[in-house]
JSON list of C-alpha atoms in Angstrom, two decimals:
[
{"chain": "F", "resi": 1, "resn": "MET", "atom": "CA", "xyz": [20.58, -6.53, -4.10]},
{"chain": "F", "resi": 2, "resn": "GLU", "atom": "CA", "xyz": [17.22, -7.64, -2.77]},
{"chain": "F", "resi": 3, "resn": "GLU", "atom": "CA", "xyz": [16.43, -7.50, 0.90]},
{"chain": "F", "resi": 4, "resn": "SER", "atom": "CA", "xyz": [15.45, -10.83, 2.41]},
{"chain": "F", "resi": 5, "resn": "ASP", "atom": "CA", "xyz": [12.05, -11.62, 3.84]},
{"chain": "F", "resi": 6, "resn": "GLU", "atom": "CA", "xyz": [13.47, -11.76, 7.34]},
{"chain": "F", "resi": 7, "resn": "ASP", "atom": "CA", "xyz": [15.17, -8.36, 7.00]},
{"chain": "F", "resi": 8, "resn": "PHE", "atom": "CA", "xyz": [11.96, -6.74, 5.76]},
{"chain": "F", "resi": 9, "resn": "VAL", "atom": "CA", "xyz": [9.81, -8.38, 8.44]},
{"chain": "F", "resi": 10, "resn": "ASN", "atom": "CA", "xyz": [12.37, -7.69, 11.17]},
{"chain": "F", "resi": 11, "resn": "SER", "atom": "CA", "xyz": [12.67, -4.04, 10.19]},
{"chain": "F", "resi": 12, "resn": "ILE", "atom": "CA", "xyz": [8.90, -3.59, 10.53]},
{"chain": "F", "resi": 13, "resn": "LEU", "atom": "CA", "xyz": [8.80, -5.49, 13.82]},
{"chain": "F", "resi": 14, "resn": "SER", "atom": "CA", "xyz": [11.78, -3.50, 15.10]},
{"chain": "F", "resi": 15, "resn": "ASP", "atom": "CA", "xyz": [10.17, -0.18, 14.18]},
{"chain": "F", "resi": 16, "resn": "PHE", "atom": "CA", "xyz": [6.62, -0.96, 15.34]},
{"chain": "F", "resi": 17, "resn": "GLY", "atom": "CA", "xyz": [6.75, -4.07, 17.56]},
{"chain": "F", "resi": 18, "resn": "ASN", "atom": "CA", "xyz": [6.98, -2.31, 20.92]},
{"chain": "F", "resi": 19, "resn": "SER", "atom": "CA", "xyz": [4.38, 0.32, 20.11]},
{"chain": "F", "resi": 20, "resn": "THR", "atom": "CA", "xyz": [1.13, 0.48, 22.04]},
{"chain": "F", "resi": 21, "resn": "ILE", "atom": "CA", "xyz": [-0.61, 2.17, 19.11]},
{"chain": "F", "resi": 22, "resn": "GLU", "atom": "CA", "xyz": [-3.35, -0.13, 17.81]},
{"chain": "F", "resi": 23, "resn": "SER", "atom": "CA", "xyz": [-2.53, 0.40, 14.13]},
{"chain": "F", "resi": 24, "resn": "HIS", "atom": "CA", "xyz": [1.11, -0.55, 14.79]},
{"chain": "F", "resi": 25, "resn": "GLN", "atom": "CA", "xyz": [-0.03, -3.72, 16.56]},
{"chain": "F", "resi": 26, "resn": "HIS", "atom": "CA", "xyz": [-2.26, -4.58, 13.57]},
{"chain": "F", "resi": 27, "resn": "LEU", "atom": "CA", "xyz": [0.69, -4.00, 11.24]},
{"chain": "F", "resi": 28, "resn": "CYS", "atom": "CA", "xyz": [2.90, -6.39, 13.22]},
{"chain": "F", "resi": 29, "resn": "ILE", "atom": "CA", "xyz": [0.23, -9.08, 13.29]},
{"chain": "F", "resi": 30, "resn": "ALA", "atom": "CA", "xyz": [-0.33, -8.70, 9.54]},
{"chain": "F", "resi": 31, "resn": "ILE", "atom": "CA", "xyz": [3.36, -8.81, 8.63]},
{"chain": "F", "resi": 32, "resn": "ARG", "atom": "CA", "xyz": [3.94, -11.91, 10.77]},
{"chain": "F", "resi": 33, "resn": "THR", "atom": "CA", "xyz": [0.92, -13.62, 9.20]},
{"chain": "F", "resi": 34, "resn": "THR", "atom": "CA", "xyz": [1.97, -12.58, 5.71]},
{"chain": "F", "resi": 35, "resn": "SER", "atom": "CA", "xyz": [5.46, -13.93, 6.30]},
{"chain": "F", "resi": 36, "resn": "LYS", "atom": "CA", "xyz": [4.03, -17.28, 7.46]},
{"chain": "F", "resi": 37, "resn": "VAL", "atom": "CA", "xyz": [1.78, -17.53, 4.39]},
{"chain": "F", "resi": 38, "resn": "ILE", "atom": "CA", "xyz": [4.64, -16.73, 2.03]},
{"chain": "F", "resi": 39, "resn": "LYS", "atom": "CA", "xyz": [6.89, -19.30, 3.73]},
{"chain": "F", "resi": 40, "resn": "SER", "atom": "CA", "xyz": [4.14, -21.94, 3.75]},
{"chain": "F", "resi": 41, "resn": "HIS", "atom": "CA", "xyz": [3.85, -21.63, -0.04]},
{"chain": "F", "resi": 42, "resn": "ASN", "atom": "CA", "xyz": [7.63, -21.98, -0.43]},
{"chain": "F", "resi": 43, "resn": "LEU", "atom": "CA", "xyz": [7.81, -18.65, -2.22]},
{"chain": "F", "resi": 44, "resn": "PRO", "atom": "CA", "xyz": [11.12, -16.80, -2.41]},
{"chain": "F", "resi": 45, "resn": "SER", "atom": "CA", "xyz": [11.73, -14.31, 0.36]},
{"chain": "F", "resi": 46, "resn": "SER", "atom": "CA", "xyz": [11.88, -11.00, -1.45]},
{"chain": "F", "resi": 47, "resn": "PRO", "atom": "CA", "xyz": [10.21, -7.59, -1.55]},
{"chain": "F", "resi": 48, "resn": "VAL", "atom": "CA", "xyz": [8.75, -8.52, -4.96]},
{"chain": "F", "resi": 49, "resn": "VAL", "atom": "CA", "xyz": [6.80, -11.38, -3.37]},
{"chain": "F", "resi": 50, "resn": "TYR", "atom": "CA", "xyz": [5.56, -9.04, -0.61]},
{"chain": "F", "resi": 51, "resn": "LEU", "atom": "CA", "xyz": [4.52, -6.51, -3.25]},
{"chain": "F", "resi": 52, "resn": "ASP", "atom": "CA", "xyz": [2.55, -9.14, -5.17]},
{"chain": "F", "resi": 53, "resn": "PHE", "atom": "CA", "xyz": [1.01, -10.56, -2.01]},
{"chain": "F", "resi": 54, "resn": "THR", "atom": "CA", "xyz": [0.01, -7.13, -0.73]},
{"chain": "F", "resi": 55, "resn": "ILE", "atom": "CA", "xyz": [-1.50, -5.97, -4.02]},
{"chain": "F", "resi": 56, "resn": "SER", "atom": "CA", "xyz": [-3.39, -9.27, -4.32]},
{"chain": "F", "resi": 57, "resn": "SER", "atom": "CA", "xyz": [-4.67, -8.90, -0.78]},
{"chain": "F", "resi": 58, "resn": "LEU", "atom": "CA", "xyz": [-5.87, -5.34, -1.44]},
{"chain": "F", "resi": 59, "resn": "GLU", "atom": "CA", "xyz": [-7.65, -6.52, -4.60]},
{"chain": "F", "resi": 60, "resn": "LEU", "atom": "CA", "xyz": [-9.36, -9.38, -2.78]},
{"chain": "F", "resi": 61, "resn": "ILE", "atom": "CA", "xyz": [-10.40, -7.14, 0.12]},
{"chain": "F", "resi": 62, "resn": "SER", "atom": "CA", "xyz": [-11.75, -4.46, -2.21]},
{"chain": "F", "resi": 63, "resn": "ASN", "atom": "CA", "xyz": [-13.69, -7.13, -4.16]},
{"chain": "F", "resi": 64, "resn": "GLY", "atom": "CA", "xyz": [-15.00, -8.67, -0.94]},
{"chain": "F", "resi": 65, "resn": "THR", "atom": "CA", "xyz": [-13.46, -12.06, -1.75]},
{"chain": "F", "resi": 66, "resn": "HIS", "atom": "CA", "xyz": [-10.50, -12.24, 0.68]},
{"chain": "F", "resi": 67, "resn": "PRO", "atom": "CA", "xyz": [-10.87, -15.38, 2.87]},
{"chain": "F", "resi": 68, "resn": "VAL", "atom": "CA", "xyz": [-10.14, -13.46, 6.06]},
{"chain": "F", "resi": 69, "resn": "LEU", "atom": "CA", "xyz": [-13.27, -11.35, 5.48]},
{"chain": "F", "resi": 70, "resn": "ASP", "atom": "CA", "xyz": [-15.41, -14.31, 6.57]},
{"chain": "F", "resi": 71, "resn": "ASN", "atom": "CA", "xyz": [-14.04, -13.95, 10.11]},
{"chain": "F", "resi": 72, "resn": "LEU", "atom": "CA", "xyz": [-14.56, -10.21, 10.50]},
{"chain": "F", "resi": 73, "resn": "THR", "atom": "CA", "xyz": [-17.37, -8.89, 12.63]},
{"chain": "F", "resi": 74, "resn": "SER", "atom": "CA", "xyz": [-17.61, -5.23, 11.63]},
{"chain": "F", "resi": 75, "resn": "PRO", "atom": "CA", "xyz": [-16.94, -2.84, 8.76]},
{"chain": "F", "resi": 76, "resn": "ALA", "atom": "CA", "xyz": [-14.24, -1.25, 10.93]},
{"chain": "F", "resi": 77, "resn": "ASP", "atom": "CA", "xyz": [-12.33, -4.54, 10.75]},
{"chain": "F", "resi": 78, "resn": "VAL", "atom": "CA", "xyz": [-12.30, -4.33, 6.95]},
{"chain": "F", "resi": 79, "resn": "ASN", "atom": "CA", "xyz": [-10.97, -0.77, 7.19]},
{"chain": "F", "resi": 80, "resn": "HIS", "atom": "CA", "xyz": [-8.16, -2.03, 9.45]},
{"chain": "F", "resi": 81, "resn": "LEU", "atom": "CA", "xyz": [-7.22, -4.48, 6.69]},
{"chain": "F", "resi": 82, "resn": "PHE", "atom": "CA", "xyz": [-7.05, -1.68, 4.13]},
{"chain": "F", "resi": 83, "resn": "ASP", "atom": "CA", "xyz": [-5.01, 0.39, 6.55]},
{"chain": "F", "resi": 84, "resn": "VAL", "atom": "CA", "xyz": [-2.50, -2.34, 7.29]},
{"chain": "F", "resi": 85, "resn": "PHE", "atom": "CA", "xyz": [-2.05, -3.51, 3.69]},
{"chain": "F", "resi": 86, "resn": "LEU", "atom": "CA", "xyz": [-1.61, 0.07, 2.41]},
{"chain": "F", "resi": 87, "resn": "THR", "atom": "CA", "xyz": [1.03, 0.56, 5.11]},
{"chain": "F", "resi": 88, "resn": "ILE", "atom": "CA", "xyz": [2.83, -2.64, 4.10]},
{"chain": "F", "resi": 89, "resn": "LEU", "atom": "CA", "xyz": [2.60, -1.60, 0.45]},
{"chain": "F", "resi": 90, "resn": "SER", "atom": "CA", "xyz": [4.09, 1.83, 1.21]},
{"chain": "F", "resi": 91, "resn": "LEU", "atom": "CA", "xyz": [6.99, 0.15, 3.03]},
{"chain": "F", "resi": 92, "resn": "VAL", "atom": "CA", "xyz": [7.72, -2.56, 0.47]},
{"chain": "F", "resi": 93, "resn": "ILE", "atom": "CA", "xyz": [7.19, -0.71, -2.81]},
{"chain": "F", "resi": 94, "resn": "VAL", "atom": "CA", "xyz": [10.35, 1.35, -2.27]},
{"chain": "F", "resi": 95, "resn": "LYS", "atom": "CA", "xyz": [12.38, -1.88, -1.93]},
{"chain": "F", "resi": 96, "resn": "VAL", "atom": "CA", "xyz": [11.24, -3.38, -5.23]},
{"chain": "F", "resi": 97, "resn": "PRO", "atom": "CA", "xyz": [13.35, -3.00, -8.40]},
{"chain": "F", "resi": 98, "resn": "VAL", "atom": "CA", "xyz": [12.15, -0.15, -10.63]},
{"chain": "F", "resi": 99, "resn": "ASP", "atom": "CA", "xyz": [11.47, -2.45, -13.60]},
{"chain": "F", "resi": 100, "resn": "VAL", "atom": "CA", "xyz": [8.98, -4.42, -11.46]},
{"chain": "F", "resi": 101, "resn": "VAL", "atom": "CA", "xyz": [7.35, -1.21, -10.26]},
{"chain": "F", "resi": 102, "resn": "ARG", "atom": "CA", "xyz": [6.93, -0.12, -13.87]},
{"chain": "F", "resi": 103, "resn": "LYS", "atom": "CA", "xyz": [5.26, -3.41, -14.79]},
{"chain": "F", "resi": 104, "resn": "THR", "atom": "CA", "xyz": [2.69, -3.09, -12.01]},
{"chain": "F", "resi": 105, "resn": "ARG", "atom": "CA", "xyz": [2.23, 0.67, -12.25]},
{"chain": "F", "resi": 106, "resn": "GLU", "atom": "CA", "xyz": [-1.03, 0.90, -14.14]},
{"chain": "F", "resi": 107, "resn": "SER", "atom": "CA", "xyz": [-2.97, -1.82, -12.31]},
{"chain": "F", "resi": 108, "resn": "SER", "atom": "CA", "xyz": [-1.64, -1.02, -8.86]},
{"chain": "F", "resi": 109, "resn": "SER", "atom": "CA", "xyz": [-2.16, 2.74, -9.20]},
{"chain": "F", "resi": 110, "resn": "GLU", "atom": "CA", "xyz": [-5.79, 2.17, -10.24]},
{"chain": "F", "resi": 111, "resn": "LEU", "atom": "CA", "xyz": [-6.31, -0.17, -7.28]},
{"chain": "F", "resi": 112, "resn": "ILE", "atom": "CA", "xyz": [-4.74, 2.26, -4.83]},
{"chain": "F", "resi": 113, "resn": "ALA", "atom": "CA", "xyz": [-6.76, 5.15, -6.23]},
{"chain": "F", "resi": 114, "resn": "THR", "atom": "CA", "xyz": [-9.95, 3.13, -5.83]},
{"chain": "F", "resi": 115, "resn": "VAL", "atom": "CA", "xyz": [-9.15, 2.15, -2.24]},
{"chain": "F", "resi": 116, "resn": "ILE", "atom": "CA", "xyz": [-8.09, 5.56, -0.94]},
{"chain": "F", "resi": 117, "resn": "VAL", "atom": "CA", "xyz": [-11.31, 7.30, -1.98]},
{"chain": "F", "resi": 118, "resn": "SER", "atom": "CA", "xyz": [-13.35, 5.11, 0.35]},
{"chain": "F", "resi": 119, "resn": "PRO", "atom": "CA", "xyz": [-14.99, 7.46, 2.88]},
{"chain": "F", "resi": 120, "resn": "SER", "atom": "CA", "xyz": [-14.34, 5.07, 5.76]},
{"chain": "F", "resi": 121, "resn": "ILE", "atom": "CA", "xyz": [-10.61, 4.61, 5.22]},
{"chain": "F", "resi": 122, "resn": "SER", "atom": "CA", "xyz": [-8.32, 6.31, 7.74]},
{"chain": "F", "resi": 123, "resn": "GLU", "atom": "CA", "xyz": [-6.31, 9.41, 6.90]},
{"chain": "F", "resi": 124, "resn": "SER", "atom": "CA", "xyz": [-3.07, 7.54, 7.61]},
{"chain": "F", "resi": 125, "resn": "ALA", "atom": "CA", "xyz": [-4.07, 4.86, 5.08]},
{"chain": "F", "resi": 126, "resn": "VAL", "atom": "CA", "xyz": [-4.80, 7.56, 2.50]},
{"chain": "F", "resi": 127, "resn": "VAL", "atom": "CA", "xyz": [-1.37, 9.07, 3.13]},
{"chain": "F", "resi": 128, "resn": "ASP", "atom": "CA", "xyz": [0.24, 5.62, 2.73]},
{"chain": "F", "resi": 129, "resn": "GLY", "atom": "CA", "xyz": [-1.68, 5.17, -0.52]},
{"chain": "F", "resi": 130, "resn": "LEU", "atom": "CA", "xyz": [-0.54, 8.57, -1.75]},
{"chain": "F", "resi": 131, "resn": "LYS", "atom": "CA", "xyz": [3.07, 7.64, -0.92]},
{"chain": "F", "resi": 132, "resn": "CYS", "atom": "CA", "xyz": [2.66, 4.53, -3.06]},
{"chain": "F", "resi": 133, "resn": "LEU", "atom": "CA", "xyz": [1.24, 6.59, -5.93]},
{"chain": "F", "resi": 134, "resn": "GLU", "atom": "CA", "xyz": [4.16, 8.98, -5.60]},
{"chain": "F", "resi": 135, "resn": "HIS", "atom": "CA", "xyz": [6.63, 6.11, -5.92]},
{"chain": "F", "resi": 136, "resn": "LEU", "atom": "CA", "xyz": [4.75, 4.72, -8.91]},
{"chain": "F", "resi": 137, "resn": "PHE", "atom": "CA", "xyz": [4.83, 8.10, -10.66]},
{"chain": "F", "resi": 138, "resn": "ILE", "atom": "CA", "xyz": [8.47, 8.85, -9.90]},
{"chain": "F", "resi": 139, "resn": "ASN", "atom": "CA", "xyz": [9.53, 5.45, -11.19]},
{"chain": "F", "resi": 140, "resn": "GLY", "atom": "CA", "xyz": [7.12, 5.19, -14.09]},
{"chain": "F", "resi": 141, "resn": "GLU", "atom": "CA", "xyz": [7.53, 5.94, -17.73]},
{"chain": "F", "resi": 142, "resn": "ASP", "atom": "CA", "xyz": [7.09, 9.65, -18.48]},
{"chain": "F", "resi": 143, "resn": "SER", "atom": "CA", "xyz": [4.67, 8.84, -21.26]},
{"chain": "F", "resi": 144, "resn": "ILE", "atom": "CA", "xyz": [2.28, 7.05, -18.92]},
{"chain": "F", "resi": 145, "resn": "LEU", "atom": "CA", "xyz": [1.18, 9.96, -16.76]},
{"chain": "F", "resi": 146, "resn": "PRO", "atom": "CA", "xyz": [-2.53, 10.07, -16.06]},
{"chain": "F", "resi": 147, "resn": "SER", "atom": "CA", "xyz": [-4.56, 12.16, -18.47]},
{"chain": "F", "resi": 148, "resn": "ASP", "atom": "CA", "xyz": [-7.06, 14.71, -17.21]},
{"chain": "F", "resi": 149, "resn": "ASP", "atom": "CA", "xyz": [-9.95, 12.35, -18.01]},
{"chain": "F", "resi": 150, "resn": "SER", "atom": "CA", "xyz": [-8.55, 9.33, -16.17]},
{"chain": "F", "resi": 151, "resn": "PRO", "atom": "CA", "xyz": [-9.98, 8.12, -12.84]},
{"chain": "F", "resi": 152, "resn": "LEU", "atom": "CA", "xyz": [-6.52, 8.36, -11.29]},
{"chain": "F", "resi": 153, "resn": "PHE", "atom": "CA", "xyz": [-6.16, 12.01, -12.29]},
{"chain": "F", "resi": 154, "resn": "ASN", "atom": "CA", "xyz": [-9.58, 12.73, -10.79]},
{"chain": "F", "resi": 155, "resn": "VAL", "atom": "CA", "xyz": [-8.59, 11.07, -7.50]},
{"chain": "F", "resi": 156, "resn": "LEU", "atom": "CA", "xyz": [-5.35, 13.01, -7.32]},
{"chain": "F", "resi": 157, "resn": "SER", "atom": "CA", "xyz": [-7.17, 16.24, -8.13]},
{"chain": "F", "resi": 158, "resn": "LYS", "atom": "CA", "xyz": [-9.57, 15.58, -5.26]},
{"chain": "F", "resi": 159, "resn": "PHE", "atom": "CA", "xyz": [-6.71, 15.26, -2.80]},
{"chain": "F", "resi": 160, "resn": "LEU", "atom": "CA", "xyz": [-4.87, 18.26, -4.25]},
{"chain": "F", "resi": 161, "resn": "THR", "atom": "CA", "xyz": [-7.79, 20.43, -3.18]},
{"chain": "F", "resi": 162, "resn": "ASP", "atom": "CA", "xyz": [-7.99, 18.84, 0.28]},
{"chain": "F", "resi": 163, "resn": "SER", "atom": "CA", "xyz": [-6.67, 21.25, 2.91]},
{"chain": "F", "resi": 164, "resn": "ARG", "atom": "CA", "xyz": [-5.67, 18.67, 5.51]},
{"chain": "F", "resi": 165, "resn": "PRO", "atom": "CA", "xyz": [-1.91, 19.02, 6.16]},
{"chain": "F", "resi": 166, "resn": "ASP", "atom": "CA", "xyz": [-1.14, 15.30, 5.81]},
{"chain": "F", "resi": 167, "resn": "PHE", "atom": "CA", "xyz": [-2.65, 15.22, 2.33]},
{"chain": "F", "resi": 168, "resn": "GLU", "atom": "CA", "xyz": [-0.95, 18.45, 1.25]},
{"chain": "F", "resi": 169, "resn": "GLU", "atom": "CA", "xyz": [2.44, 17.09, 2.29]},
{"chain": "F", "resi": 170, "resn": "ALA", "atom": "CA", "xyz": [1.84, 13.69, 0.70]},
{"chain": "F", "resi": 171, "resn": "LEU", "atom": "CA", "xyz": [0.77, 15.30, -2.58]},
{"chain": "F", "resi": 172, "resn": "GLU", "atom": "CA", "xyz": [3.68, 17.68, -3.03]},
{"chain": "F", "resi": 173, "resn": "PHE", "atom": "CA", "xyz": [5.00, 15.30, -5.69]},
{"chain": "F", "resi": 174, "resn": "THR", "atom": "CA", "xyz": [1.99, 15.82, -7.96]},
{"chain": "F", "resi": 175, "resn": "ILE", "atom": "CA", "xyz": [2.77, 19.49, -8.38]},
{"chain": "F", "resi": 176, "resn": "VAL", "atom": "CA", "xyz": [5.98, 18.46, -10.14]},
{"chain": "F", "resi": 177, "resn": "ILE", "atom": "CA", "xyz": [4.02, 16.18, -12.47]}
]
């Protein structure tokens, strides 16, 4: 049973809407805006649509072609976009049917791996990205694990050797792989 758009949006707003933390405020603004865009295009209200929208947004931001980039005044603003969309992705990916996750696994894991190695991205965004990679691996086909010469394997190896506690905790899943 798929969660509705309103349930997903309301759960985020309920969890983060009263927070005074700046990143939580950015998340609430982004999820409200995303919801409006999805509704304005008459798209179905489902986690799958949010997954597609979020992945597309991350691709456009990383390529420098997202329309909202024209209105940003500093590189820090771009990093906030990465932060917020990785957070949304980490929240929605667990609500998407496994067969959809499997279909997007290769392209989305490469995108996430590319984004989280940016030196200016926040640690919390990296952790959210690692959570997404964990979900992709757990729900992927066993035969599609990254090989030791793949860019994704190299990214994961980099974080495995990082001693920061947040990264160690987020990467516990890779030890099983």
